[in-house]
Short mmCIF file of C-alpha atoms and ligand atoms in Angstrom, two decimals:
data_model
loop_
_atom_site.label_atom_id
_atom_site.label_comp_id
_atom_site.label_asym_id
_atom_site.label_seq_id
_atom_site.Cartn_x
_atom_site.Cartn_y
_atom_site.Cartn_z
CA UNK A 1217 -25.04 -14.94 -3.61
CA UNK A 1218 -26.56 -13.28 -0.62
CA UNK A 1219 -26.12 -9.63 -0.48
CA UNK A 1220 -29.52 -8.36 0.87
CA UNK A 1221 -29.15 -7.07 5.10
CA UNK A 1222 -32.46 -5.57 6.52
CA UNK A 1223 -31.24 -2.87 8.70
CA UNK A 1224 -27.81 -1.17 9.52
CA UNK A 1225 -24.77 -3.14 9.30
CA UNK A 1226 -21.69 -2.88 10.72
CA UNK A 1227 -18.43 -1.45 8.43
CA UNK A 1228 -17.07 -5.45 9.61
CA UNK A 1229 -19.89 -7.09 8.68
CA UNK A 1230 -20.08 -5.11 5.16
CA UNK A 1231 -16.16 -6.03 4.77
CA UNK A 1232 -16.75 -9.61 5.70
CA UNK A 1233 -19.31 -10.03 3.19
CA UNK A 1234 -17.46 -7.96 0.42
CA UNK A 1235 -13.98 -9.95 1.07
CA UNK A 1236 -16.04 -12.99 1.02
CA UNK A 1237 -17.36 -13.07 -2.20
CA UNK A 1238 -13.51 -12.82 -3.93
CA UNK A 1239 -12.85 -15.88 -5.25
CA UNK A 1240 -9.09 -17.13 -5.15
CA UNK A 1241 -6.75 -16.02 -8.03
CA UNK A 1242 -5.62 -18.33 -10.91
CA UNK A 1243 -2.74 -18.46 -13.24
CA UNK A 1244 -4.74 -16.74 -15.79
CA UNK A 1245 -4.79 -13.92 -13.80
CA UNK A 1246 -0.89 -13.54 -13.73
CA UNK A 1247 1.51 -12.13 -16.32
CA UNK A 1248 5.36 -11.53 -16.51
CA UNK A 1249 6.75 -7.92 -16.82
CA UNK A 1250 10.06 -6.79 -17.10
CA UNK A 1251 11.57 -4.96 -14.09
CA UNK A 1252 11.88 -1.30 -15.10
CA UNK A 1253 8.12 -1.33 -15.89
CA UNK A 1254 7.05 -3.14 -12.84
CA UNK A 1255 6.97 -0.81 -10.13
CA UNK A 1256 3.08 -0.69 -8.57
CA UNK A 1257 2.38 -3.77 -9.48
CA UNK A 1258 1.80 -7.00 -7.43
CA UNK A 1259 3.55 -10.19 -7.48
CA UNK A 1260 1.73 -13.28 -8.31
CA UNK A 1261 4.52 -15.76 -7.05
CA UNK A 1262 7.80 -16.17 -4.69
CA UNK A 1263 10.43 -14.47 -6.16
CA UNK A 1264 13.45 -16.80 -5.86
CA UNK A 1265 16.82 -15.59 -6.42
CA UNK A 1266 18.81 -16.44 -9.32
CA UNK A 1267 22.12 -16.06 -7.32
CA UNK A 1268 23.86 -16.51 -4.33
CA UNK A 1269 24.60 -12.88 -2.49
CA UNK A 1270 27.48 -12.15 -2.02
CA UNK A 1271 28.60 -14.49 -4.88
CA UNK A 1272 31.74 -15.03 -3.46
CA UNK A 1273 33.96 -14.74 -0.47
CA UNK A 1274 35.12 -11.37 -0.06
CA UNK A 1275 36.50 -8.61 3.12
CA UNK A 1276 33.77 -6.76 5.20
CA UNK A 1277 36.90 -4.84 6.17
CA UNK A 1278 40.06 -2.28 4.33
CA UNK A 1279 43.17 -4.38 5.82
CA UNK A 1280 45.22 -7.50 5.34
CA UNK A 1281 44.37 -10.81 3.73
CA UNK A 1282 45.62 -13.94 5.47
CA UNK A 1283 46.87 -17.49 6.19
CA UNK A 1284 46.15 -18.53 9.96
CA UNK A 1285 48.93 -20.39 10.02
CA UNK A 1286 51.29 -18.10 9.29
CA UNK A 1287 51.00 -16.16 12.27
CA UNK A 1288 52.95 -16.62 15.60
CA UNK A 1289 54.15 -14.35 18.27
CA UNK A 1290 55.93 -11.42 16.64
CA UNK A 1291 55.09 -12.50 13.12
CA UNK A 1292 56.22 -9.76 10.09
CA UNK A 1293 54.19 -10.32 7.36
CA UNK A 1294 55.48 -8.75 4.17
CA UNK A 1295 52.76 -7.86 1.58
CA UNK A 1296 53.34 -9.57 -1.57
CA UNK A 1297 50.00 -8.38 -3.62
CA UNK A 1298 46.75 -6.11 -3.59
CA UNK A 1299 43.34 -7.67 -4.11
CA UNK A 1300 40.54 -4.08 -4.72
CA UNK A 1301 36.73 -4.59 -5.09
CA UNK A 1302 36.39 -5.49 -9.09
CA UNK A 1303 40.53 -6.18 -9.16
CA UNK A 1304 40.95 -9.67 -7.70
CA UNK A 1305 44.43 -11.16 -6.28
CA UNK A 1306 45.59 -13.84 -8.63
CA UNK A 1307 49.37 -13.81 -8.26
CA UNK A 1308 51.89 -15.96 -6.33
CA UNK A 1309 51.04 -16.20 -2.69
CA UNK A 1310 54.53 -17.26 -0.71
CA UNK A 1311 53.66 -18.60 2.81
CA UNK A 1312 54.52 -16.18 5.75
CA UNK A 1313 53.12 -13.39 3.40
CA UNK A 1314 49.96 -11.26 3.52
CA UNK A 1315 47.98 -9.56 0.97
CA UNK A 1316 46.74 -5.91 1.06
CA UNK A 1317 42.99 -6.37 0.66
CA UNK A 1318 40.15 -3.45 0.30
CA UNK A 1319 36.48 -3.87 1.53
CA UNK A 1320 34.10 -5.95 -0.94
CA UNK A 1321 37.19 -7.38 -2.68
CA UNK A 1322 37.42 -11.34 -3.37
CA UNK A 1323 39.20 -12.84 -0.65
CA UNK A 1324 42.55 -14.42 -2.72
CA UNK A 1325 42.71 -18.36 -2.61
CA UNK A 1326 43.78 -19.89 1.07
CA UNK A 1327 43.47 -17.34 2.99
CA UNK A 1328 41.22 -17.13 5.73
CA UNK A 1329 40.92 -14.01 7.33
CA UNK A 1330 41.38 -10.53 7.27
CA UNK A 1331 42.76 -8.36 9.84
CA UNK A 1332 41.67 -4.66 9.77
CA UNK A 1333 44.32 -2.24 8.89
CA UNK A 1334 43.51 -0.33 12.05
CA UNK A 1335 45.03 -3.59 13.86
CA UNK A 1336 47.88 -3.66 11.60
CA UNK A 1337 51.57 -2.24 12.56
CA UNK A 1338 53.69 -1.12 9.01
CA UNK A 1339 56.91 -1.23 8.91
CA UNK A 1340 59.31 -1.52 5.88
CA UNK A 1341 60.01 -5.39 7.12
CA UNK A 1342 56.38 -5.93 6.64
CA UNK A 1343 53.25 -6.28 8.58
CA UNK A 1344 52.68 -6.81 12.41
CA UNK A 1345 49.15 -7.69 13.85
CA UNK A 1346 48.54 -6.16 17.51
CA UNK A 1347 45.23 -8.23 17.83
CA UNK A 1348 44.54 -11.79 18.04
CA UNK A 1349 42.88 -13.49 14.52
CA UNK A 1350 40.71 -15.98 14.23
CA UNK A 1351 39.87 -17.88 11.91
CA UNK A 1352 37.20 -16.27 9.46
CA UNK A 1353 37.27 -13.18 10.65
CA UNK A 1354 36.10 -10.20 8.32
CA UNK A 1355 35.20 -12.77 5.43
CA UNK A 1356 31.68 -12.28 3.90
CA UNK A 1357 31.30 -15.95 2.57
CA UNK A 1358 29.35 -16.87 -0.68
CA UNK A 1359 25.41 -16.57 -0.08
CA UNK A 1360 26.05 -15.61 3.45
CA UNK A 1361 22.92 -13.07 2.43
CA UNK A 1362 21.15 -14.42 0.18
CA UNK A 1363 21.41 -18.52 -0.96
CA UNK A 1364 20.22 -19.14 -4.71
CA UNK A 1365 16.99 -20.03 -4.97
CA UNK A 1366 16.23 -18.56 -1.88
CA UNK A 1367 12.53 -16.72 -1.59
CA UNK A 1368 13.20 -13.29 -1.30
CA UNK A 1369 10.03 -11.28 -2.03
CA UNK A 1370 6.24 -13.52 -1.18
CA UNK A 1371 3.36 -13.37 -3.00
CA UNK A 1372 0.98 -10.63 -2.95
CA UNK A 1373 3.69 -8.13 -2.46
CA UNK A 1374 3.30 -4.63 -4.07
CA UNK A 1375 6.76 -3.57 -5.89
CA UNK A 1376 8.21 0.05 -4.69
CA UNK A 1377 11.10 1.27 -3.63
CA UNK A 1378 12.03 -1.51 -0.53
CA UNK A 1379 11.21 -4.29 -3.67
CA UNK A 1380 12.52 -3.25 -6.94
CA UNK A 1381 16.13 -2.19 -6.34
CA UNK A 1382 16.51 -5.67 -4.11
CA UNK A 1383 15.26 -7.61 -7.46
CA UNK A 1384 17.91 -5.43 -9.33
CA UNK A 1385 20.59 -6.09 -7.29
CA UNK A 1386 20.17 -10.12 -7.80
CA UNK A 1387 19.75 -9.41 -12.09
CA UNK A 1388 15.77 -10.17 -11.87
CA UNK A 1389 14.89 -9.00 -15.48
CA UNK A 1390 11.46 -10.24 -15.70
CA UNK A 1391 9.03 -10.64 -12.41
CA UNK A 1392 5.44 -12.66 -12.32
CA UNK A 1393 2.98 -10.23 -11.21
CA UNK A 1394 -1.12 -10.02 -11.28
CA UNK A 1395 -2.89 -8.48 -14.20
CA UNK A 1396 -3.48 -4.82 -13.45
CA UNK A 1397 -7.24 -3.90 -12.49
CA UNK A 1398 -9.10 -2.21 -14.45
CA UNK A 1399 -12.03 -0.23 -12.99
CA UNK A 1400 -14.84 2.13 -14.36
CA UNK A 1401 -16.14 4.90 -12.56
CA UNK A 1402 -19.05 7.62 -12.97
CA UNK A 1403 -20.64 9.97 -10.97
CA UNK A 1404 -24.39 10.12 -11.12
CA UNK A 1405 -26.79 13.41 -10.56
CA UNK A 1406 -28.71 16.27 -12.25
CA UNK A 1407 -26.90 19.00 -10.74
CA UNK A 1408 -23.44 17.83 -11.53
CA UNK A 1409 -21.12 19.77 -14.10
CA UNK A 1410 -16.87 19.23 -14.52
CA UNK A 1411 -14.67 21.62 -13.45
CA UNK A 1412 -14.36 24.50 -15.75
CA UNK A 1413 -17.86 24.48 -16.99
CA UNK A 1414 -19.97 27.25 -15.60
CA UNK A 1415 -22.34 26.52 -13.29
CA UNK A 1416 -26.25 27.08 -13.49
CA UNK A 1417 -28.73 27.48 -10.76
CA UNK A 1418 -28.72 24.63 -8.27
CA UNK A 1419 -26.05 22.95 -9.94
CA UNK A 1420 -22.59 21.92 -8.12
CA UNK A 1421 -19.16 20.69 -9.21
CA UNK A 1422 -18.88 16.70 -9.43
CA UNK A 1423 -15.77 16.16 -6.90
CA UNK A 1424 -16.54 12.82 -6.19
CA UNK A 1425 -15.21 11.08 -9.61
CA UNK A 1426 -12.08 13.50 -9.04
CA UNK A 1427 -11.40 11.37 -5.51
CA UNK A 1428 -12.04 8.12 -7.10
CA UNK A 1429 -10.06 8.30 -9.48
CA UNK A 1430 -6.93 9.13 -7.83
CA UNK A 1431 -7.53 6.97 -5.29
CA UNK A 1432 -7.54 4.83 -7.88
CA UNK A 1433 -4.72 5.45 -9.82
CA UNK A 1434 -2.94 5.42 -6.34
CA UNK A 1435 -3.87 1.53 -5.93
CA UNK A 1436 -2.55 0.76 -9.27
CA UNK A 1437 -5.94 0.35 -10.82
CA UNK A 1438 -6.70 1.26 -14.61
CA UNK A 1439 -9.25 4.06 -14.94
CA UNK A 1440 -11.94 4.17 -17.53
CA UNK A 1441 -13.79 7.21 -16.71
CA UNK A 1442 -17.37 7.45 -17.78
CA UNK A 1443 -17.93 10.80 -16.82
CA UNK A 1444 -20.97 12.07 -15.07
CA UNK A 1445 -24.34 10.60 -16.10
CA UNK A 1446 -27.64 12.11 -15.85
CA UNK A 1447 -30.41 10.63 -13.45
CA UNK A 1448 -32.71 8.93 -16.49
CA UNK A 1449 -32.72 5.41 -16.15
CA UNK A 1450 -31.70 4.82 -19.99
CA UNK A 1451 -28.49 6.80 -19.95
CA UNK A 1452 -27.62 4.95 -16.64
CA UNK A 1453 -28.13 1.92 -18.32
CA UNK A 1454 -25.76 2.67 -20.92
CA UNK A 1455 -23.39 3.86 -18.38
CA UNK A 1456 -23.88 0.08 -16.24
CA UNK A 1457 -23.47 -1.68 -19.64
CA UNK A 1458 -20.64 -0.25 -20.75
CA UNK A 1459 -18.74 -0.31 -17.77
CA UNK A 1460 -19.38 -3.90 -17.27
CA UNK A 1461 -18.33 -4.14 -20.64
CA UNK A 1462 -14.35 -2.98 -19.83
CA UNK A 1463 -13.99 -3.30 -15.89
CA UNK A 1464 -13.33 -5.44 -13.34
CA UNK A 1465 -15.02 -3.03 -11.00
CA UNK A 1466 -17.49 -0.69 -11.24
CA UNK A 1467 -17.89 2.48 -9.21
CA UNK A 1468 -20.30 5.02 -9.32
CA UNK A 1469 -21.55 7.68 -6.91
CA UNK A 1470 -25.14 8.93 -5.71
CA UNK A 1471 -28.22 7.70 -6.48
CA UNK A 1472 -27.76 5.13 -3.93
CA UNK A 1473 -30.49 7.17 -1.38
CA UNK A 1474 -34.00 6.75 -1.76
CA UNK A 1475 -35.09 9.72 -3.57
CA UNK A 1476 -36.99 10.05 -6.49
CA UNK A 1477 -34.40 10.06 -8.83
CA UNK A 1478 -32.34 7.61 -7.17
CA UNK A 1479 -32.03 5.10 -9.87
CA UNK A 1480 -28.92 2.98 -8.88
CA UNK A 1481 -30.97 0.64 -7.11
CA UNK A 1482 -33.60 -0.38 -9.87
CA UNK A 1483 -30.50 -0.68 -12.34
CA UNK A 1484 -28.69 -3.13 -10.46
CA UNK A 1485 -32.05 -5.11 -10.00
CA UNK A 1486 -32.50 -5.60 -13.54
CA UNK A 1487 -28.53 -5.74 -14.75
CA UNK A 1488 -27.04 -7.64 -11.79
CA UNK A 1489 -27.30 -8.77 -8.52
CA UNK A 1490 -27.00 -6.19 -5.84
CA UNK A 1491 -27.10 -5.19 -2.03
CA UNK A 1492 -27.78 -2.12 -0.90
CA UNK A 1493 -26.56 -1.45 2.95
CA UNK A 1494 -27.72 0.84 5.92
CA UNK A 1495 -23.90 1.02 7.22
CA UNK A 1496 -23.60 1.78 11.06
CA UNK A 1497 -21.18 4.33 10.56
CA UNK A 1498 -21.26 7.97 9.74
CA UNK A 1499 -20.57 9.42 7.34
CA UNK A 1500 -21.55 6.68 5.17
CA UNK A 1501 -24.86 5.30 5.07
CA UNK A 1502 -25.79 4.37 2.28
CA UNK A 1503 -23.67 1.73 0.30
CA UNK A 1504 -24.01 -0.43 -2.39
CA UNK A 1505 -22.01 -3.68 -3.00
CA UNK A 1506 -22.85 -6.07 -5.58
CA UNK A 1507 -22.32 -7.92 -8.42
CA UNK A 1508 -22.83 -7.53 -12.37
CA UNK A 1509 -22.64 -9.62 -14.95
CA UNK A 1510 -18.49 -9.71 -15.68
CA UNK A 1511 -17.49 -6.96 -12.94
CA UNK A 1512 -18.30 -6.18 -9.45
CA UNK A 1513 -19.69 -3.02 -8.27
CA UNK A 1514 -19.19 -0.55 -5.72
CA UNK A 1515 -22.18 2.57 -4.99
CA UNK A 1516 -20.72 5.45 -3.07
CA UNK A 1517 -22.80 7.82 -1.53
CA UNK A 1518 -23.57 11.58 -3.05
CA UNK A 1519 -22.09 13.68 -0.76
CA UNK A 1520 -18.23 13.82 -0.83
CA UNK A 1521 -16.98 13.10 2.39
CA UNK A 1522 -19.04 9.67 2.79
CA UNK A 1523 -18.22 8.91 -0.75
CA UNK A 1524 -14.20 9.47 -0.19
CA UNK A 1525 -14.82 7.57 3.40
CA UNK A 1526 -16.71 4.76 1.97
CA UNK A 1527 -14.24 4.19 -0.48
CA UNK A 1528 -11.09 4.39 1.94
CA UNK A 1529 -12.70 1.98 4.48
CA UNK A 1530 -14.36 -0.07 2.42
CA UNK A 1531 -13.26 -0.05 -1.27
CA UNK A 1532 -9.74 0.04 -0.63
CA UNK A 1533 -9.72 -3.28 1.06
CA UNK A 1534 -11.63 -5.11 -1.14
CA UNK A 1535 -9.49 -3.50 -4.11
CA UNK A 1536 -6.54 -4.62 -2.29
CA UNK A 1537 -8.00 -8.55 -1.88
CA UNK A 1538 -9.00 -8.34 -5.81
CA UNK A 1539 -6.01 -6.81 -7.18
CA UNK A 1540 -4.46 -10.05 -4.74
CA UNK A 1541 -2.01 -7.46 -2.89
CA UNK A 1542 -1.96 -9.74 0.30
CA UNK A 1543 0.69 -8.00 1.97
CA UNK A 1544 -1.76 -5.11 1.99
CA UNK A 1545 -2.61 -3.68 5.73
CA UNK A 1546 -5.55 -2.28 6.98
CA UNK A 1547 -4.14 1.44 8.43
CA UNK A 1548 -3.06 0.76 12.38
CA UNK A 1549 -4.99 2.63 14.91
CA UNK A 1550 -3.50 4.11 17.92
CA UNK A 1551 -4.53 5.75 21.30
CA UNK A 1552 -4.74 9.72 21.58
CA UNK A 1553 -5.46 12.30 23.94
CA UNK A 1554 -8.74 14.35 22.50
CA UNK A 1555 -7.88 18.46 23.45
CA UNK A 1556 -10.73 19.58 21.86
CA UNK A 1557 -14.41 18.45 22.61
CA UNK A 1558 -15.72 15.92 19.88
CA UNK A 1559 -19.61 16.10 19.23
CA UNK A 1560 -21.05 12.67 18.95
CA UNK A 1561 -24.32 10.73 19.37
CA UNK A 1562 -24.18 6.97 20.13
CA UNK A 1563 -25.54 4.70 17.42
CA UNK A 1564 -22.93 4.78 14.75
CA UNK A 1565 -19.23 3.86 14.99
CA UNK A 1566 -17.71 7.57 13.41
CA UNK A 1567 -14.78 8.36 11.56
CA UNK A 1568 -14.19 12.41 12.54
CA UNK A 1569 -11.15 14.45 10.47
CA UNK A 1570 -9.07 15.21 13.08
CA UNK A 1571 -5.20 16.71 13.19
CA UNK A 1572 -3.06 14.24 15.44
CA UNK A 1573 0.57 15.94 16.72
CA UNK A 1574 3.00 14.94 19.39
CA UNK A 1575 3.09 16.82 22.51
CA UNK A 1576 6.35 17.81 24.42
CA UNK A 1577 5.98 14.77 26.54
CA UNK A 1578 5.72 12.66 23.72
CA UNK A 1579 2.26 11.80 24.19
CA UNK A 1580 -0.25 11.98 20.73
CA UNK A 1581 -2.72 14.63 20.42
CA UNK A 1582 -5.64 15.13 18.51
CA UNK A 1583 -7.79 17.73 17.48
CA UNK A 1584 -11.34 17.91 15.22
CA UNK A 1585 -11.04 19.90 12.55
CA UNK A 1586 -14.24 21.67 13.19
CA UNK A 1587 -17.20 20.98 11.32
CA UNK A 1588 -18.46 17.60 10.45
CA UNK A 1589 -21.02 17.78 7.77
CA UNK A 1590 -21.25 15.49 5.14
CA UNK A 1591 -20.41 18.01 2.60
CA UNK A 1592 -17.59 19.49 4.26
CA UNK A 1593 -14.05 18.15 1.87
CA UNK A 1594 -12.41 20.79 3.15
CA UNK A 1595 -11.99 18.52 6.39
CA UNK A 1596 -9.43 15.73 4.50
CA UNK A 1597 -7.21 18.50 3.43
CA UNK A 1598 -7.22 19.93 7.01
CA UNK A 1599 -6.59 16.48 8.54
CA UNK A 1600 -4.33 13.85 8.70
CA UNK A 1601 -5.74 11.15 10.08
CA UNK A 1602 -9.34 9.73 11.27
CA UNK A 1603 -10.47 10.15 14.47
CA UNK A 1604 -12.46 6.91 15.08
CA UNK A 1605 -15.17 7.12 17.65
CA UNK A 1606 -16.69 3.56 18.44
CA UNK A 1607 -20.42 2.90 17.99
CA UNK A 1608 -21.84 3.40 21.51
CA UNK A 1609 -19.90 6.38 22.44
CA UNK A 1610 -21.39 9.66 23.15
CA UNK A 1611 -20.24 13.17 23.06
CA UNK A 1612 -15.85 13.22 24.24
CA UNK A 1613 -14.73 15.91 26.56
CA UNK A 1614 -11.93 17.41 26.33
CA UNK A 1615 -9.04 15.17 28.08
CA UNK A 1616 -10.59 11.78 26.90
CA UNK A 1617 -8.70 9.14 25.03
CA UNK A 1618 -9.47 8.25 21.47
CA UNK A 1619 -8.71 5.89 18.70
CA UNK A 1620 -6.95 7.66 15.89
CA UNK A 1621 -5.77 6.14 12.47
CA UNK A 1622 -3.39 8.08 11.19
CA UNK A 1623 -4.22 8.86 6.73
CA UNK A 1624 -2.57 6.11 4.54
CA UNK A 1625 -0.47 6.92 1.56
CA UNK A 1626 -4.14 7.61 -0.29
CA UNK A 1627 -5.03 10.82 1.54
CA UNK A 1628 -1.58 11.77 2.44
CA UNK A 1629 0.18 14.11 -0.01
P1 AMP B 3012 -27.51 11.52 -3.82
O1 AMP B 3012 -26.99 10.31 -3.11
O2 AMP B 3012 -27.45 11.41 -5.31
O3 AMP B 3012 -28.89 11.86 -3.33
O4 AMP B 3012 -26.57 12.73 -3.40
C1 AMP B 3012 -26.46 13.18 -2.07
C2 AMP B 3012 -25.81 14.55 -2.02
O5 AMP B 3012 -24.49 14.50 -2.55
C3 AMP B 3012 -26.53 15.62 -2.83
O6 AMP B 3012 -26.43 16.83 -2.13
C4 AMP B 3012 -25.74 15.68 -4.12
O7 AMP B 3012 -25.83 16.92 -4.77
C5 AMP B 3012 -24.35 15.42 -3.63
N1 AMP B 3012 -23.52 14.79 -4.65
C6 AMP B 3012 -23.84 13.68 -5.34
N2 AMP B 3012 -22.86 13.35 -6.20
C7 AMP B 3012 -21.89 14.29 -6.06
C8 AMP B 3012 -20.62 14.49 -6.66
N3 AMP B 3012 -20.15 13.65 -7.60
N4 AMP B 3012 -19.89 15.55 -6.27
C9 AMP B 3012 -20.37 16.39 -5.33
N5 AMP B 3012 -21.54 16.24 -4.69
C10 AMP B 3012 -22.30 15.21 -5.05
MG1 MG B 3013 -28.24 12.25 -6.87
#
């Protein structure tokens, strides 16, 4: 495998390369779960359907069941039986008769169509149409939805609320699906302590394992958190080994600079096989992608917003290609009228927190939400989307059109 890049790379580039390296999925990698536990998870094969939908011919319409032939100029029907959704007509049917019929009620044997009560003239002789029938009319035939065997769900399709209640409706009890991911994480650093531990001089709150793992519950992943591990190469050992021990996938943050107790690096060179990237793109540099022995591996960067940035951008995607959720879209960008000035310096493509809204001429608008440090997580929970500045722009005046790309379900409450 060929992981090392001299020099920045581009977030594409560092996709390619990740996305690359998957290889395809096997049947080993599938299992069958029933429906009511399967919501989140992915399917692993066409989902045919075990019926036909409708499964049988039945009214689209409250009215009159009836024989084509039967009707001529002037024609008085009288009704000679009732067919109600779950109460089906199985009586005598005399010719020159019709039969009262309700919506989603099996059309009765021979007839073959139904005329809408709202075209239909009562009278104590019987029934008068004021509309000309055709044949077929108002009959929802068998598998005129849905045919059995049919593909009604692809592969690689995550299963929410659009999925699971169409699988219900057809009977699906049991659905193919890929094995759940499971993924370690830890946060790395000295001057980290969990929330609700007092802190000591110089030392700060870890937030960056609290992101992770949401982000990863969100995608469906199983967690193993390892906690926060000190910067001494043998308890970051430990940490690698036993992560690669459970996961799939393992994610840690900091250490990935090249400070003095930036250990990631010299880890990975002795337990796996790793790059370590310069991304073009702020915040963000620097990343680690790479491989251990059973799991991959993903190194955020310390400081919060590049960690929760790198990991949106760049370890969501990948997540989605391992966990084989095909369907899966990268967020859509769209154009935007900046109304507040944007600092930027050419170099690196950015990804600013901004607040997009319409305007009264239905035009979107976006604003920064102030400062852009590195540090700064305030800025996600003031924004809703990214405000994506390409690599060779420079400062935006006010007025100027932007890209925008507007927060995904994993940053939007
Ligand atoms: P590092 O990459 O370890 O040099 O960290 C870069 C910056 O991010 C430093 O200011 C760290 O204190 C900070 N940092 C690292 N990890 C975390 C974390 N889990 N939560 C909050 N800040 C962090
Ligand atoms: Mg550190």
């Amino acid at each position: 495998m060929e992981f090392n890049t001299a020099g920045l790379i581009s977030l594409q580039e560092a996709l390619d390369k990740m996305r690359g390296h998957i290889p395809p999925k096997t049947a080993q990698d599938a299992e069958s779960v029933a429906l009511d536990t399967a919501a989140g998870r992915v399917t692993a094969a066409p989902v045919l359907s075990p019926v036909f939908v409708p499964p049988f011919d039945n009214s689209a319409m409250d009215g009159y069941a009836v024989r084509c032939a039967d009707l001529h100029d002037g024609a008085v029907l009288p009704v000679s039986g009732k067919a109600f959704a779950g109460a089906p007509f199985h009586g005598e049917w005399p010719a020159g008769t019709c039969i009262r019929i309700m919506t989603g009620a099996p059309v009765p044997e021979g007839a073959d169509a139904v005329v809408m009560q709202e075209q239909a003239e009562v009278s104590d002789a019987g029934v008068r149409f004021t509309h000309a029938v055709t044949s077929g009319q108002n009959i929802r035939l068998t598998g005129d939805d849905i045919k059995q065997g049919d593909s009604v769900l692809s592969q690689g399709v995550r299963l929410g609320a659009a999925e699971l209640p169409l699988l219900a409706s057809l009977g699906v009890t049991e659905v193919q699906v890929w094995k759940t991911l499971k993924v370690a994480v830890f946060s790395t650093g000295d001057e980290l302590q969990p929330v609700g531990t007092p802190l000591q001089e110089g030392q700060i709150y870890d937030t960056n394992r609290f992101a992770v793992r949401l982000m990863l519950e969100q995608l469906g992943c199983t967690v193993l958190d390892l906690g926060i591990i000190r910067d001494d190469p043998q308890a970051l050992r430990k940490a690698f080994e036993e992560a690669n021990a459970f996961a799939d996938l393992v994610i840690s943050s900091g250490g990935v600079s090249v400070g003095e107790a930036d250990y990631t690096k010299q880890m990975l060179d002795e337990l796996g096989e790793i790059g370590f990237w310069k991304l073009a793109m702020k915040p963000g540099k620097p990343f680690a992608f790479g491989k251990l022995k059973n799991s991959w591996f993903c190194g955020l960067p310390g400081n919060p917003v590049s960690a929760a940035l790198t990991f949106y951008q760049l370890v969501q995607p990948f997540i989605a290609q391992l966990a084989g959720h095909t369907a899966w879209q990268f967020p859509p960008r769209l154009q935007a009228v900046a109304v507040t000035p944007l600092k930027k310096s050419a170099g690196r493509l950015d990804f600013q927190r901004g607040i997009y809204s319409t305007n009264a001429q239905g035009q979107l608008e976006v604003r920064t939400t102030g400062h852009q440090g590195s540090h700064v997580f305030s800025s996600f929970s003031q924004a809703n989307c990214f405000i994506v500045l390409e690599r060779d722009r420079d400062n935006v005046a006010a007025g100027e059109i932007v890209e925008i790309e507007p927060f995904n379900a994993l940053l939007r409450s």
